[in-house]
Every structure is written in C-alpha cells, then in structure tokens.
Tab-separated table of C-alpha atoms and ligand atoms in Angstrom:
chain	number	residue	atom	x	y	z
A	29	MET	CA	91.495	94.736	128.985
A	30	ILE	CA	94.551	93.380	127.219
A	31	LEU	CA	97.506	95.482	126.118
A	32	VAL	CA	98.869	94.096	122.843
A	33	ILE	CA	102.408	95.080	121.880
A	34	ASN	CA	103.975	94.442	118.502
A	35	CYS	CA	107.597	95.601	118.263
A	36	GLY	CA	109.029	95.642	114.749
A	37	SER	CA	112.631	96.433	113.841
A	38	SER	CA	111.876	100.177	113.589
A	39	SER	CA	108.317	100.434	114.878
A	40	VAL	CA	106.093	99.680	117.871
A	41	LYS	CA	102.399	99.024	117.321
A	42	PHE	CA	100.075	98.681	120.278
A	43	ALA	CA	96.384	98.265	121.064
A	44	VAL	CA	94.264	98.169	124.189
A	45	ILE	CA	91.552	95.621	123.503
A	46	ALA	CA	88.545	94.509	125.530
A	47	HIS	CA	88.972	90.829	124.716
A	48	GLU	CA	85.333	89.946	125.430
A	49	THR	CA	83.989	92.336	122.784
A	50	GLY	CA	87.034	92.970	120.623
A	51	GLU	CA	86.583	96.712	121.114
A	52	GLN	CA	89.815	98.696	120.713
A	53	HIS	CA	89.946	101.495	123.294
A	54	LEU	CA	93.269	102.936	122.259
A	55	THR	CA	95.683	102.068	119.458
A	56	GLY	CA	98.917	103.574	118.306
A	57	LEU	CA	102.036	103.315	116.229
A	58	ALA	CA	105.576	104.516	116.866
A	59	GLU	CA	107.414	104.700	113.542
A	60	LYS	CA	110.826	105.516	112.104
A	61	LEU	CA	112.549	104.487	115.329
A	62	GLY	CA	116.255	105.162	115.051
A	63	SER	CA	115.742	108.133	112.735
A	64	ALA	CA	115.500	111.844	113.552
A	65	ASP	CA	111.813	111.980	112.632
A	66	ALA	CA	110.692	109.170	114.981
A	67	LEU	CA	107.069	109.758	115.872
A	68	ILE	CA	104.320	108.151	117.926
A	69	THR	CA	100.640	108.431	117.006
A	70	PHE	CA	97.697	107.567	119.284
A	71	LYS	CA	94.143	106.886	118.116
A	72	SER	CA	91.021	106.602	120.256
A	73	ALA	CA	87.305	107.371	120.019
A	74	THR	CA	88.097	110.963	120.971
A	75	GLY	CA	90.611	111.527	118.161
A	76	LYS	CA	94.176	111.230	116.986
A	77	SER	CA	97.366	112.814	118.321
A	78	SER	CA	101.068	112.598	117.498
A	79	LEU	CA	104.283	113.263	119.412
A	80	PRO	CA	107.930	113.293	118.325
A	81	LEU	CA	109.933	110.588	120.122
A	82	VAL	CA	113.074	111.607	121.978
A	83	PRO	CA	115.124	109.493	122.412
A	84	ASN	CA	114.057	107.774	119.206
A	85	ASN	CA	114.208	104.156	120.416
A	86	HIS	CA	111.899	101.260	121.352
A	87	GLU	CA	112.221	101.911	125.060
A	88	SER	CA	111.058	105.501	124.784
A	89	ALA	CA	108.174	104.377	122.514
A	90	ILE	CA	106.943	101.960	125.204
A	91	ASN	CA	107.423	104.601	127.889
A	92	ALA	CA	105.231	106.936	125.792
A	93	VAL	CA	102.581	104.196	125.455
A	94	ILE	CA	102.511	103.719	129.242
A	95	THR	CA	102.221	107.481	129.840
A	96	GLU	CA	99.336	107.683	127.358
A	97	LEU	CA	97.585	104.736	129.051
A	98	LYS	CA	97.753	106.640	132.341
A	99	VAL	CA	96.465	109.877	130.763
A	100	ALA	CA	93.566	107.955	129.178
A	101	ASN	CA	92.760	106.262	132.524
A	102	LEU	CA	93.329	102.833	131.004
A	103	PHE	CA	96.508	101.832	132.826
A	104	ASP	CA	94.719	100.413	135.880
A	105	HIS	CA	92.318	98.410	133.709
A	106	ILE	CA	95.001	96.408	131.908
A	107	THR	CA	94.798	92.797	133.103
A	108	ALA	CA	97.524	91.177	130.958
A	109	VAL	CA	99.958	91.959	128.151
A	110	GLY	CA	100.243	90.054	124.860
A	111	HIS	CA	103.393	90.354	122.759
A	112	ARG	CA	103.797	89.465	119.119
A	113	VAL	CA	107.045	87.535	118.713
A	114	VAL	CA	108.226	86.862	115.177
A	115	HIS	CA	110.334	83.745	115.706
A	116	GLY	CA	109.632	80.879	118.078
A	117	GLY	CA	112.132	78.561	116.355
A	118	ALA	CA	111.672	74.873	117.067
A	119	PHE	CA	110.616	75.690	120.658
A	120	PHE	CA	107.067	76.955	120.366
A	121	HIS	CA	104.035	75.479	118.638
A	122	GLU	CA	101.563	77.672	120.526
A	123	SER	CA	101.328	80.909	122.464
A	124	SER	CA	103.095	80.791	125.838
A	125	LEU	CA	103.058	82.529	129.176
A	126	ILE	CA	106.373	84.380	129.419
A	127	THR	CA	108.617	82.947	132.127
A	128	ALA	CA	112.384	83.420	132.478
A	129	ASP	CA	112.846	80.160	130.560
A	130	VAL	CA	110.500	81.252	127.735
A	131	LEU	CA	112.331	84.576	127.454
A	132	ASP	CA	115.671	82.726	127.222
A	133	LYS	CA	114.276	80.617	124.388
A	134	ILE	CA	113.006	83.720	122.550
A	135	ARG	CA	116.515	85.157	122.942
A	136	ALA	CA	117.963	81.903	121.608
A	137	CYS	CA	115.956	82.495	118.400
A	138	GLU	CA	117.627	85.875	117.815
A	139	THR	CA	120.111	84.354	115.370
A	140	LEU	CA	117.151	83.128	113.273
A	141	ALA	CA	115.434	86.552	113.216
A	142	PRO	CA	118.169	89.106	113.895
A	143	LEU	CA	116.024	92.106	112.938
A	144	HIS	CA	112.886	91.132	114.806
A	145	ASN	CA	113.452	88.982	117.891
A	146	PRO	CA	115.795	91.464	119.647
A	147	ALA	CA	113.083	94.140	119.258
A	148	ASN	CA	110.474	91.672	120.558
A	149	VAL	CA	112.648	90.881	123.597
A	150	LEU	CA	113.116	94.588	124.288
A	151	GLY	CA	109.339	95.119	124.077
A	152	ILE	CA	108.798	92.334	126.593
A	153	THR	CA	111.451	93.404	129.093
A	154	VAL	CA	110.548	97.112	129.046
A	155	SER	CA	106.832	96.446	129.460
A	156	GLN	CA	107.559	93.905	132.214
A	157	GLN	CA	109.383	96.715	134.051
A	158	HIS	CA	106.297	98.939	133.786
A	159	LEU	CA	103.795	96.179	134.539
A	160	PRO	CA	105.657	93.645	136.723
A	161	GLN	CA	102.485	92.566	138.541
A	162	LEU	CA	100.816	91.359	135.306
A	163	LYS	CA	101.260	88.185	133.304
A	164	HIS	CA	102.805	88.574	129.852
A	165	VAL	CA	102.173	86.226	126.931
A	166	ALA	CA	104.164	85.625	123.734
A	167	VAL	CA	102.257	84.903	120.520
A	168	PHE	CA	104.548	83.605	117.780
A	169	ASP	CA	104.340	84.201	114.012
A	170	THR	CA	105.922	80.811	113.428
A	171	ALA	CA	103.849	78.750	115.894
A	172	PHE	CA	100.982	77.961	113.521
A	173	HIS	CA	103.420	76.286	111.101
A	174	HIS	CA	105.399	74.402	113.751
A	175	ASP	CA	103.606	71.117	113.095
A	176	MET	CA	103.888	71.099	109.310
A	177	PRO	CA	104.865	67.582	108.273
A	178	GLU	CA	108.553	66.870	107.842
A	179	HIS	CA	108.259	66.382	104.078
A	180	ALA	CA	106.951	69.964	103.851
A	181	HIS	CA	109.154	71.678	106.419
A	182	LEU	CA	112.549	70.179	105.588
A	183	TYR	CA	114.887	71.404	102.855
A	184	ALA	CA	116.612	68.715	100.791
A	185	LEU	CA	119.865	69.209	102.686
A	186	PRO	CA	121.840	66.687	104.748
A	187	ARG	CA	119.493	65.842	107.603
A	188	ALA	CA	122.191	66.018	110.271
A	189	LEU	CA	122.949	69.568	109.178
A	190	SER	CA	119.260	70.555	109.362
A	191	ARG	CA	119.044	69.122	112.870
A	192	GLU	CA	122.265	70.601	114.143
A	193	HIS	CA	121.716	74.107	112.796
A	194	GLN	CA	117.921	74.314	113.164
A	195	VAL	CA	117.507	74.599	109.404
A	196	ARG	CA	113.889	74.110	108.368
A	197	ARG	CA	111.023	75.981	106.799
A	198	TYR	CA	109.504	77.866	109.742
A	199	GLY	CA	106.837	79.896	107.933
A	200	PHE	CA	105.531	83.275	109.121
A	201	HIS	CA	102.285	85.331	109.287
A	202	GLY	CA	100.962	82.419	111.371
A	203	THR	CA	98.715	84.580	113.543
A	204	SER	CA	97.039	86.037	110.473
A	205	HIS	CA	96.593	82.676	108.721
A	206	ARG	CA	95.165	81.177	111.928
A	207	PHE	CA	92.773	84.106	112.419
A	208	VAL	CA	91.344	84.090	108.891
A	209	ALA	CA	91.031	80.291	108.820
A	210	ALA	CA	88.918	80.393	111.993
A	211	LYS	CA	86.868	83.262	110.573
A	212	ALA	CA	86.304	81.374	107.309
A	213	ALA	CA	84.986	78.365	109.241
A	214	GLU	CA	82.563	80.696	111.016
A	215	LEU	CA	81.416	82.227	107.706
A	216	ILE	CA	81.041	78.830	106.031
A	217	SER	CA	79.318	77.444	109.176
A	218	LYS	CA	81.456	74.332	109.326
A	219	PRO	CA	83.988	73.231	111.948
A	220	GLN	CA	87.605	73.871	110.945
A	221	SER	CA	88.311	70.163	111.393
A	222	GLU	CA	86.211	69.500	108.262
A	223	LEU	CA	87.693	72.214	106.067
A	224	ASN	CA	90.504	72.380	103.529
A	225	LEU	CA	91.528	76.014	103.120
A	226	ILE	CA	94.209	78.056	101.393
A	227	SER	CA	94.847	81.463	102.888
A	228	ALA	CA	96.732	84.155	100.974
A	229	HIS	CA	98.042	86.909	103.240
A	230	LEU	CA	98.980	89.597	100.733
A	231	GLY	CA	100.503	92.730	102.207
A	232	ASN	CA	103.896	94.308	101.822
A	233	GLY	CA	105.070	90.887	103.026
A	234	ALA	CA	103.072	88.021	101.537
A	235	SER	CA	102.620	84.326	102.140
A	236	VAL	CA	100.166	81.585	101.297
A	237	THR	CA	99.291	78.636	103.540
A	238	ALA	CA	97.540	75.310	103.009
A	239	ILE	CA	95.355	74.565	106.048
A	240	LYS	CA	93.862	71.099	106.505
A	241	GLY	CA	91.504	70.583	109.411
A	242	GLY	CA	92.775	73.749	111.099
A	243	ILE	CA	96.451	72.758	110.782
A	244	SER	CA	99.056	74.390	108.550
A	245	VAL	CA	100.331	71.653	106.236
A	246	ASP	CA	102.450	73.845	103.957
A	247	THR	CA	103.347	77.496	103.640
A	248	SER	CA	105.312	79.598	101.184
A	249	MET	CA	107.714	81.376	103.553
A	250	GLY	CA	110.607	79.283	104.768
A	251	PHE	CA	113.683	79.601	106.960
A	252	THR	CA	113.274	83.371	106.616
A	253	PRO	CA	110.373	85.522	105.376
A	254	LEU	CA	112.156	85.851	102.012
A	255	GLU	CA	110.996	82.591	100.434
A	256	GLY	CA	107.864	82.159	98.357
A	257	LEU	CA	105.667	84.812	96.805
A	258	ILE	CA	106.815	88.016	95.145
A	259	MET	CA	106.428	90.768	97.782
A	260	GLY	CA	106.692	94.551	98.008
A	261	THR	CA	110.480	94.611	98.049
A	262	ARG	CA	111.316	90.896	98.463
A	263	SER	CA	112.074	88.609	95.537
A	264	GLY	CA	110.477	85.480	97.001
A	265	ASP	CA	111.788	82.265	95.400
A	266	VAL	CA	115.011	82.490	93.414
A	267	ASP	CA	117.534	79.848	92.401
A	268	ALA	CA	120.027	79.539	95.298
A	269	GLY	CA	122.728	79.392	92.616
A	270	LEU	CA	121.958	83.009	91.795
A	271	LEU	CA	123.285	84.254	95.135
A	272	PRO	CA	127.022	83.605	94.644
A	273	TYR	CA	126.673	84.758	91.030
A	274	LEU	CA	125.194	88.107	92.100
A	275	GLY	CA	127.855	88.460	94.760
A	276	GLN	CA	130.530	87.977	92.128
A	277	VAL	CA	129.199	90.171	89.312
A	278	LEU	CA	128.048	92.972	91.618
A	279	ASN	CA	130.986	92.656	94.001
A	280	LEU	CA	128.665	92.256	96.970
A	281	ASP	CA	129.196	90.374	100.211
A	282	ASN	CA	126.481	88.181	101.773
A	283	THR	CA	124.842	91.171	103.447
A	284	GLY	CA	124.796	93.055	100.151
A	285	VAL	CA	123.141	90.169	98.294
A	286	THR	CA	120.608	89.601	101.091
A	287	ASP	CA	119.793	93.314	101.073
A	288	LEU	CA	119.274	93.264	97.322
A	289	LEU	CA	116.821	90.361	97.565
A	290	ASN	CA	115.000	91.722	100.630
A	291	LYS	CA	114.863	95.442	100.000
A	292	LYS	CA	115.301	96.204	96.313
A	293	SER	CA	113.502	93.359	94.573
A	294	GLY	CA	109.887	92.191	94.357
A	295	LEU	CA	107.287	94.624	93.008
A	296	LEU	CA	109.700	97.522	93.515
A	297	GLY	CA	112.553	95.888	91.639
A	298	ILE	CA	110.472	94.614	88.730
A	299	SER	CA	108.512	97.829	88.225
A	300	ASP	CA	111.426	100.147	88.937
A	301	LEU	CA	108.706	102.374	90.344
A	302	SER	CA	107.156	101.357	93.671
A	303	ASN	CA	106.518	98.552	96.163
A	304	ASP	CA	102.974	99.813	96.662
A	305	CYS	CA	100.345	97.740	94.881
A	306	ARG	CA	97.827	100.590	94.683
A	307	GLU	CA	100.358	102.862	93.001
A	308	LEU	CA	101.333	100.083	90.583
A	309	GLU	CA	97.718	99.429	89.595
A	310	GLN	CA	97.303	103.108	88.777
A	311	ALA	CA	100.574	103.226	86.836
A	312	ALA	CA	99.744	100.009	84.941
A	313	ALA	CA	96.372	101.489	83.942
A	314	ASP	CA	98.304	104.505	82.634
A	315	GLY	CA	100.507	102.213	80.524
A	316	HIS	CA	103.633	101.835	82.713
A	317	VAL	CA	105.313	98.690	81.362
A	318	GLY	CA	107.254	97.805	84.536
A	319	ALA	CA	104.188	98.190	86.757
A	320	LYS	CA	102.161	95.952	84.455
A	321	LEU	CA	104.852	93.267	84.454
A	322	ALA	CA	105.285	93.431	88.255
A	323	LEU	CA	101.561	92.825	88.824
A	324	GLU	CA	101.486	90.062	86.211
A	325	MET	CA	104.408	88.271	87.868
A	326	PHE	CA	102.888	88.746	91.348
A	327	CYS	CA	99.605	87.118	90.263
A	328	TYR	CA	101.266	84.328	88.296
A	329	ARG	CA	103.499	83.280	91.214
A	330	LEU	CA	100.558	83.424	93.616
A	331	ALA	CA	98.291	81.366	91.342
A	332	LYS	CA	101.041	78.740	90.930
A	333	TYR	CA	101.468	78.445	94.710
A	334	ILE	CA	97.730	78.146	95.301
A	335	ALA	CA	97.391	75.438	92.657
A	336	SER	CA	100.345	73.517	94.118
A	337	TYR	CA	98.625	73.374	97.515
A	338	LEU	CA	95.974	71.111	96.053
A	339	VAL	CA	98.665	68.435	96.447
A	340	PRO	CA	98.612	68.409	100.283
A	341	LEU	CA	94.908	69.283	100.446
A	342	GLY	CA	93.401	66.948	97.837
A	343	HIS	CA	90.398	69.207	97.447
A	344	LEU	CA	89.679	72.811	98.347
A	345	ASP	CA	86.708	74.181	100.279
A	346	ALA	CA	87.730	77.832	100.154
A	347	LEU	CA	90.480	80.245	99.219
A	348	ILE	CA	90.948	83.251	101.505
A	349	PHE	CA	92.346	86.652	100.528
A	350	THR	CA	93.636	88.870	103.345
A	351	GLY	CA	96.274	91.560	104.096
A	352	GLY	CA	96.294	95.051	102.571
A	353	ILE	CA	96.290	93.746	98.973
A	354	GLY	CA	94.049	90.737	99.587
A	355	GLU	CA	91.457	92.833	101.410
A	356	ASN	CA	91.427	95.718	98.947
A	357	SER	CA	92.661	94.879	95.485
A	358	SER	CA	89.783	93.662	93.346
A	359	PHE	CA	92.221	93.740	90.418
A	360	ILE	CA	94.705	91.244	91.914
A	361	ARG	CA	91.917	88.946	93.156
A	362	ALA	CA	90.280	88.898	89.719
A	363	GLN	CA	93.569	88.114	87.940
A	364	VAL	CA	94.359	85.261	90.331
A	365	LEU	CA	90.919	83.669	90.159
A	366	LYS	CA	90.961	83.919	86.352
A	367	GLN	CA	94.225	81.949	86.244
A	368	LEU	CA	92.705	79.372	88.606
A	369	SER	CA	89.436	78.868	86.745
A	370	PHE	CA	90.354	75.157	86.377
A	371	LEU	CA	89.740	74.893	90.125
A	372	SER	CA	86.136	76.011	89.491
A	373	PHE	CA	86.502	79.596	90.674
A	374	THR	CA	84.014	81.883	88.923
A	375	LEU	CA	84.436	85.544	89.745
A	376	ASN	CA	81.371	87.358	91.067
A	377	GLU	CA	82.264	90.816	89.681
A	378	SER	CA	79.988	92.878	91.895
A	379	ALA	CA	80.965	91.038	95.099
A	380	ASN	CA	84.616	91.493	94.130
A	381	GLN	CA	84.141	95.233	93.644
A	382	SER	CA	82.345	95.673	96.962
A	383	CYS	CA	84.862	93.721	99.081
A	384	VAL	CA	87.160	96.654	99.923
A	385	ARG	CA	87.993	98.658	103.049
A	386	GLY	CA	86.827	96.150	105.596
A	387	GLN	CA	83.941	94.554	103.713
A	388	ALA	CA	84.217	90.749	103.872
A	389	GLY	CA	82.509	88.417	101.416
A	390	ASN	CA	82.683	85.478	99.025
A	391	ILE	CA	83.692	86.718	95.567
A	392	SER	CA	83.275	83.455	93.635
A	393	THR	CA	80.097	81.688	92.576
A	394	GLY	CA	82.025	78.427	92.096
A	395	THR	CA	84.637	77.243	94.629
A	396	ALA	CA	84.427	79.762	97.475
A	397	ALA	CA	86.931	82.639	97.567
A	398	TRP	CA	86.502	84.708	100.704
A	399	VAL	CA	87.856	88.174	101.363
A	400	ILE	CA	88.446	88.364	105.118
A	401	ASN	CA	90.023	91.177	107.115
A	402	THR	CA	92.809	89.900	109.268
A	403	ASP	CA	93.061	90.979	112.904
A	404	GLU	CA	96.265	89.727	114.474
A	405	GLU	CA	95.879	92.040	117.489
A	406	TRP	CA	92.482	90.527	118.310
A	407	LEU	CA	93.902	87.004	118.208
A	408	ILE	CA	96.879	88.003	120.380
A	409	ALA	CA	94.398	89.466	122.894
A	410	GLN	CA	92.343	86.249	122.855
A	411	ASP	CA	95.366	83.993	123.410
A	412	THR	CA	96.608	86.301	126.161
A	413	ALA	CA	93.244	86.325	127.940
A	414	GLN	CA	92.994	82.559	127.680
A	415	LEU	CA	96.473	81.905	129.088
A	416	THR	CA	96.149	84.397	131.928
A	417	SER	CA	92.605	83.902	133.187
B	16	AMP	P1	99.843	95.636	104.491
B	16	AMP	O1	101.322	95.321	104.537
B	16	AMP	O2	98.972	94.475	104.871
B	16	AMP	O3	99.482	96.910	105.201
B	16	AMP	O4	99.504	95.916	102.930
B	16	AMP	C1	100.120	96.939	102.196
B	16	AMP	C2	99.805	96.749	100.712
B	16	AMP	O5	98.391	96.803	100.504
B	16	AMP	C3	100.416	97.840	99.837
B	16	AMP	O6	101.020	97.248	98.693
B	16	AMP	C4	99.209	98.648	99.423
B	16	AMP	O7	99.374	99.269	98.175
B	16	AMP	C5	98.144	97.567	99.337
B	16	AMP	N1	96.810	98.160	99.274
B	16	AMP	C6	96.145	98.816	100.243
B	16	AMP	N2	94.959	99.295	99.746
B	16	AMP	C7	94.890	98.907	98.437
B	16	AMP	C8	93.932	99.088	97.382
B	16	AMP	N3	92.805	99.743	97.573
B	16	AMP	N4	94.214	98.539	96.177
B	16	AMP	C9	95.364	97.862	95.967
B	16	AMP	N5	96.302	97.659	96.918
B	16	AMP	C10	96.080	98.182	98.136
C-alpha cells in the first residue's frame, strides 16, 4: 500500500491506496492549519472521525496521520510514500525518487512557489522521520508541462533574463491533466500517441491544457498559478500594465496587489458574492446580476482558451471537463459547448445532466466532450509504486 501525502499551505491531505486496485483504505484532511480551529478528519470504510489539532501545524498533522495509521493497523503495510510537490522548476520533467539532491532541488524551487514548496518539503522531511526505512517519491504539478515547446513556454522578455532568473511558463495541475488524458484515451480506445486532447481542470483553481500525443504543448497557467482562466478568487489574465496602476491608485505594495489578484478577484470579485460556482449558479437563477456576469465571464474566457488551443493541435479529438466544476456543473459545460459549436460540439442534454457526482461520460454527439473525474492521488500512488518496486 502507498501512503500519499499532499501538503498545502494550510492543509494536509492524505490517502492510503492499494496501488494494484486503486482502493482507498483510509483518507483524511487536516485543515485550517495555523488557526485556532485546526482540525483533522479521517475517513475509512468504518466511518468518519475528527480531532482538533494541537499544535496546529503541518508537523502535528502528519504525526496524527501516523498515529491513525497505527490504530487502523495500516502502518506496517505501507510500502512507499508519494508526495505531491507543487513546483519542480526547470529541474523535473517526471516524478522522482527523493534523494538528498532531489530534496535540495525542491528547496531551490521555494522562491518560485513560496506558499507551497516549503509545506511540501516539511511534509517530506517529517514523514521521512516517521518512515525512514521506506522510499519516498515526489510527484510534481509542473512536470507534465516541462517539455512544452519554447515558443509556448517563454514570455516575450529578454531571453537572457528568462534564463538567468528561471522565468518561464511552468503550468500547474499537471497530475490532473495527465490523469484525465490517459483516462480519455482508455475511454476512446485509442493510444494517447494518436490523440489531440484539450483538458479543462475547473475547480477553485482552474487551468486548461492542450495535449498532443500525450504531451502538454500549451497550458493556461504560467510562471505562477495566477495566469489564464478566471478562477474562484484569482483574476487569471490581466494586462501587466494594470499592476503598477492598481498599486498607485489603491496605495498598495506588490504584496497588496498580488493579494488582490489572487484572493479577492475571479468569480468572487466579479460577483461580489462568492467564489463557489454552485452558489453562483443558484444566485444567477434567482436574478443576481453579479453572479450572472461572473459565470458569463468564466465561460467566455474558457471558451476562448479552448478555441485558441486548436492552433497547436490542428484538430481536436476530445475536450475533457474535470475538477469540481467540470465534473459537476452541467450549466457551465453547456454554456461552453454552446460557444464552441463551430468546433462541431453538439450538446447531448441528457448525458450532460447525468454526468454529475462521479458519473463520467461523453456529453456531445459531435466532437467528443468527456466528463472525467480526476484522481491525482491514484496517479501519485501509481508513480510511487513504479519508482519504488
Ligand atoms: P475543486 O477545487 O475541484 O474542489 O472544485 C470546487 C468548485 O467546484 C467550487 O466552485 C464548487 O462550487 C464547484 N462545484 C462542486 N459541485 C458543483 C455542482 N454540483 N455544480 C456547480 N459547481 C460545483
């Protein structure tokens, strides 16, 4: 069994997965780390339980996971540990066995992902202390996009500067895009090498990727996960010239402007109501003007990105919807396909309505549009098993 650990800036998610079957024996989530109401929840076939976390930090969350593994008699069955790492920088184009050198390189990427990589490093070092006899593997969010061609991954900045300061479009959500692309190939019964796909991972964070023959050739997130689509609280693309202007008129420093674009914009900022798509759909149906506009802008930006990816792909075999919104919102999917009818999408209304809460399916009678549930933990477990067996 593989222990999968995913340390976020204020959360720790984990799963114990039998990699041969994909069965999850125990899962859990520690949330609100750093706050007084930090809490860890465990879920297994026998039920759900929660504990307050004291102290309220990542280390105590991992300690609680290890204790629970022992209580559930799973600890001795763990054969390897897989860690989600957000940023692999220019170093990693695939998952890697964690050695001292690999850990140093993950640390070297901390300046590129200051909120995430330090938490990832902590997750690795604390679990290595508990399980020193096991091999640990890092699975990177950026790795899938590492080999995007230069014309897609570079910004139009002086090239020497890009080289010297590691400035490029890294892309994120790579594990999810890779998982759903492989799943789509299975569902279409064609090898990935023969498929041109566009995958739209639409959750609180959102990105879209053009995948040609199993390789990411362009993606909407860039140097940071702020670029691209409109997200829950992130603006996505804005004119770079807007940043100094906002700083000046709002009297904000760089951190203030970055915070505004990352935490107060997107669906939340436009609607002035919520970052939650479900809540916005309800409010829009009740006539809330901001909610309606937020959803309209979300779909328009997404449709534009999808259409633009016909440039690197030439033709499209299938579009994939995934993530909380992609897997559940028949409304968003319908709006997007309607705007892309020139690409021969024809909405199958009943399939669209039934693809919710884990039900996968093709919702278009023209060009295929698959709803596929992402499973990053499963893929992390697979990579970990492969690199450690
Ligand atoms: P994630 O970050 O992948 O967990 O996705 C979170 C997003 O999925 C939130 O905006 C939720 O409102 C959205 N979501 C989940 N279920 C639904 C649903 N049934 N309809 C619309 N949006 C949903």
